[in-house]
PDB file of C-alpha atoms in Angstrom:
ATOM      1  CA  GLY Y   1    -105.106 286.791  97.464  1.00 87.00           C
ATOM      2  CA  LYS Y   2    -104.368 283.067  97.118  1.00 93.00           C
ATOM      3  CA  VAL Y   3    -104.921 282.635  93.392  1.00 95.00           C
ATOM      4  CA  ASP Y   4    -103.150 279.300  92.948  1.00 95.00           C
ATOM      5  CA  ALA Y   5    -105.066 277.739  95.849  1.00 94.00           C
ATOM      6  CA  PHE Y   6    -108.365 278.997  94.405  1.00 92.00           C
ATOM      7  CA  MET Y   7    -107.575 277.750  90.902  1.00 94.00           C
ATOM      8  CA  LEU Y   8    -106.499 274.375  92.263  1.00 94.00           C
ATOM      9  CA  ARG Y   9    -109.829 274.070  94.077  1.00 92.00           C
ATOM     10  CA  LEU Y  10    -111.641 274.924  90.854  1.00 91.00           C
ATOM     11  CA  LYS Y  11    -109.655 272.249  89.077  1.00 91.00           C
ATOM     12  CA  ALA Y  12    -110.569 269.683  91.740  1.00 92.00           C
ATOM     13  CA  LEU Y  13    -114.259 270.607  91.546  1.00 88.00           C
ATOM     14  CA  MET Y  14    -114.246 270.351  87.764  1.00 86.00           C
ATOM     15  CA  ALA Y  15    -112.489 266.980  87.920  1.00 87.00           C
ATOM     16  CA  ASP Y  16    -115.343 265.697  90.071  1.00 85.00           C
ATOM     17  CA  THR Y  17    -118.024 266.701  87.543  1.00 80.00           C
ATOM     18  CA  PRO Y  18    -119.535 263.775  85.601  1.00 78.00           C
ATOM     19  CA  TYR Y  19    -118.521 264.005  81.946  1.00 73.00           C
ATOM     20  CA  GLU Y  20    -122.155 263.786  80.802  1.00 72.00           C
ATOM     21  CA  LEU Y  21    -122.813 267.194  82.357  1.00 68.00           C
ATOM     22  CA  ILE Y  22    -119.874 268.959  80.714  1.00 69.00           C
ATOM     23  CA  ARG Y  23    -120.135 270.784  77.394  1.00 70.00           C
ATOM     24  CA  ASP Y  24    -117.023 271.508  75.375  1.00 70.00           C
ATOM     25  CA  LEU Y  25    -117.736 275.209  75.217  1.00 66.00           C
ATOM     26  CA  GLU Y  26    -115.908 278.059  76.902  1.00 80.00           C
ATOM     27  CA  VAL Y  27    -119.205 279.492  78.120  1.00 83.00           C
ATOM     28  CA  HIS Y  28    -119.919 276.272  80.058  1.00 83.00           C
ATOM     29  CA  TYR Y  29    -116.748 276.684  82.132  1.00 84.00           C
ATOM     30  CA  GLN Y  30    -117.349 280.404  82.480  1.00 90.00           C
ATOM     31  CA  ASN Y  31    -120.776 279.647  83.944  1.00 87.00           C
ATOM     32  CA  VAL Y  32    -119.367 277.023  86.332  1.00 89.00           C
ATOM     33  CA  ILE Y  33    -116.782 279.465  87.704  1.00 91.00           C
ATOM     34  CA  TYR Y  34    -119.425 282.206  87.882  1.00 93.00           C
ATOM     35  CA  ILE Y  35    -121.746 280.021  89.970  1.00 92.00           C
ATOM     36  CA  ILE Y  36    -118.963 278.844  92.283  1.00 91.00           C
ATOM     37  CA  THR Y  37    -117.714 282.357  93.006  1.00 92.00           C
ATOM     38  CA  LYS Y  38    -121.270 283.639  93.457  1.00 94.00           C
ATOM     39  CA  LEU Y  39    -121.998 280.858  95.968  1.00 93.00           C
ATOM     40  CA  MET Y  40    -118.821 281.826  97.823  1.00 92.00           C
ATOM     41  CA  GLY Y  41    -120.440 285.204  98.416  1.00 93.00           C
ATOM     42  CA  LEU Y  42    -118.033 287.083  96.180  1.00 94.00           C
ATOM     43  CA  TYR Y  43    -118.943 289.912  93.851  1.00 96.00           C
ATOM     44  CA  VAL Y  44    -118.780 288.466  90.340  1.00 97.00           C
ATOM     45  CA  GLN Y  45    -119.810 289.582  86.881  1.00 96.00           C
ATOM     46  CA  ALA Y  46    -119.646 287.590  83.658  1.00 96.00           C
ATOM     47  CA  GLU Y  47    -119.009 289.297  80.325  1.00 96.00           C
ATOM     48  CA  TYR Y  48    -118.068 292.591  81.981  1.00 97.00           C
ATOM     49  CA  ARG Y  49    -118.020 295.159  79.194  1.00 97.00           C
ATOM     50  CA  THR Y  50    -115.213 297.665  78.755  1.00 97.00           C
ATOM     51  CA  SER Y  51    -114.492 300.091  75.936  1.00 96.00           C
ATOM     52  CA  ARG Y  52    -112.180 297.489  74.358  1.00 96.00           C
ATOM     53  CA  GLY Y  53    -114.076 294.226  74.844  1.00 96.00           C
ATOM     54  CA  ARG Y  54    -115.594 291.857  77.390  1.00 97.00           C
ATOM     55  CA  ILE Y  55    -113.897 290.374  80.435  1.00 98.00           C
ATOM     56  CA  ASP Y  56    -114.958 286.725  80.849  1.00 97.00           C
ATOM     57  CA  LEU Y  57    -115.169 287.000  84.638  1.00 97.00           C
ATOM     58  CA  LEU Y  58    -114.657 289.888  86.997  1.00 98.00           C
ATOM     59  CA  VAL Y  59    -114.435 288.923  90.674  1.00 97.00           C
ATOM     60  CA  GLY Y  60    -114.127 291.468  93.450  1.00 96.00           C
ATOM     61  CA  THR Y  61    -113.251 291.324  97.130  1.00 95.00           C
ATOM     62  CA  ASP Y  62    -112.513 294.086  99.587  1.00 94.00           C
ATOM     63  CA  LYS Y  63    -108.791 293.921  98.725  1.00 96.00           C
ATOM     64  CA  TYR Y  64    -108.647 292.576  95.150  1.00 97.00           C
ATOM     65  CA  VAL Y  65    -110.146 292.827  91.703  1.00 98.00           C
ATOM     66  CA  TYR Y  66    -109.611 289.633  89.711  1.00 98.00           C
ATOM     67  CA  ILE Y  67    -109.810 289.751  85.941  1.00 98.00           C
ATOM     68  CA  ILE Y  68    -110.191 286.221  84.602  1.00 98.00           C
ATOM     69  CA  GLU Y  69    -109.945 285.408  80.916  1.00 98.00           C
ATOM     70  CA  LEU Y  70    -110.558 281.835  79.755  1.00 97.00           C
ATOM     71  CA  LYS Y  71    -109.451 280.068  76.596  1.00 97.00           C
ATOM     72  CA  HIS Y  72    -110.915 276.737  75.537  1.00 95.00           C
ATOM     73  CA  ASP Y  73    -108.215 274.695  73.814  1.00 96.00           C
ATOM     74  CA  GLY Y  74    -105.992 277.751  73.655  1.00 96.00           C
ATOM     75  CA  THR Y  75    -103.267 278.768  76.075  1.00 98.00           C
ATOM     76  CA  ALA Y  76    -103.153 280.591  79.377  1.00 98.00           C
ATOM     77  CA  GLU Y  77    -100.645 282.964  77.799  1.00 98.00           C
ATOM     78  CA  GLU Y  78    -103.144 283.841  75.041  1.00 98.00           C
ATOM     79  CA  ALA Y  79    -105.753 284.607  77.683  1.00 98.00           C
ATOM     80  CA  LEU Y  80    -103.375 286.849  79.625  1.00 98.00           C
ATOM     81  CA  ALA Y  81    -102.252 288.547  76.419  1.00 98.00           C
ATOM     82  CA  GLN Y  82    -105.894 289.411  75.686  1.00 98.00           C
ATOM     83  CA  ILE Y  83    -106.293 290.989  79.121  1.00 98.00           C
ATOM     84  CA  ASN Y  84    -103.196 293.120  78.487  1.00 98.00           C
ATOM     85  CA  SER Y  85    -103.772 293.974  74.819  1.00 98.00           C
ATOM     86  CA  LYS Y  86    -107.312 295.162  75.523  1.00 98.00           C
ATOM     87  CA  ASP Y  87    -106.348 297.042  78.717  1.00 98.00           C
ATOM     88  CA  TYR Y  88    -109.003 295.211  80.740  1.00 98.00           C
ATOM     89  CA  ALA Y  89    -107.383 296.377  83.993  1.00 98.00           C
ATOM     90  CA  LEU Y  90    -107.539 300.093  83.156  1.00 97.00           C
ATOM     91  CA  PRO Y  91    -111.094 300.722  84.450  1.00 97.00           C
ATOM     92  CA  PHE Y  92    -109.944 299.516  87.888  1.00 97.00           C
ATOM     93  CA  ALA Y  93    -106.718 301.548  88.120  1.00 95.00           C
ATOM     94  CA  THR Y  94    -108.145 303.941  90.706  1.00 96.00           C
ATOM     95  CA  VAL Y  95    -110.409 301.710  92.803  1.00 95.00           C
ATOM     96  CA  GLY Y  96    -107.863 301.318  95.596  1.00 96.00           C
ATOM     97  CA  ARG Y  97    -107.682 297.526  95.346  1.00 97.00           C
ATOM     98  CA  GLU Y  98    -104.974 295.332  93.888  1.00 97.00           C
ATOM     99  CA  VAL Y  99    -105.796 294.174  90.354  1.00 98.00           C
ATOM    100  CA  VAL Y 100    -104.888 290.555  89.607  1.00 98.00           C
ATOM    101  CA  LYS Y 101    -104.979 289.266  86.040  1.00 98.00           C
ATOM    102  CA  ILE Y 102    -105.569 285.557  85.491  1.00 98.00           C
ATOM    103  CA  GLY Y 103    -105.292 283.884  82.106  1.00 98.00           C
ATOM    104  CA  ALA Y 104    -106.516 280.293  82.091  1.00 97.00           C
ATOM    105  CA  ASN Y 105    -106.741 277.468  79.584  1.00 97.00           C
ATOM    106  CA  ILE Y 106    -109.286 274.657  79.619  1.00 94.00           C
ATOM    107  CA  THR Y 107    -108.781 271.612  77.429  1.00 93.00           C
ATOM    108  CA  SER Y 108    -111.332 269.389  75.730  1.00 90.00           C
ATOM    109  CA  GLU Y 109    -109.165 266.373  76.488  1.00 92.00           C
ATOM    110  CA  THR Y 110    -109.433 266.632  80.276  1.00 91.00           C
ATOM    111  CA  ARG Y 111    -112.501 268.889  80.407  1.00 90.00           C
ATOM    112  CA  ASN Y 112    -110.657 270.877  83.029  1.00 90.00           C
ATOM    113  CA  LEU Y 113    -108.268 273.698  83.734  1.00 95.00           C
ATOM    114  CA  GLU Y 114    -104.938 272.831  82.185  1.00 96.00           C
ATOM    115  CA  ARG Y 115    -102.873 275.832  83.127  1.00 97.00           C
ATOM    116  CA  TRP Y 116    -103.183 279.365  84.402  1.00 98.00           C
ATOM    117  CA  VAL Y 117    -100.850 282.330  84.616  1.00 98.00           C
ATOM    118  CA  VAL Y 118    -101.144 285.217  87.033  1.00 98.00           C
ATOM    119  CA  GLU Y 119     -99.911 288.770  86.710  1.00 97.00           C
TER     120      GLU Y 119
END
């Protein structure tokens, strides 16, 4: 339930990654976040398919379902707009857990999370 704290930790971890290991591709960052959440013991799926598209990352806990959409050199608002325009939260409307939507932007300049918005 502490999205900003989690995202800040991700940002710190990414900042500590040697630049030679980073690829300027959205899928690289998606894989990094996937591995981190998996190692935390959380339920996570990458490229979760819905009837309207694919969710970059779906993370589940006993109380929350997190829908994470990433944009590389885009905006966090664009990522969140995609979650909403494609109704990515709809399949989880009756699961009895709070659904949290996270749109995040990663920039080539810093090779890191720039900004995220939560709904």
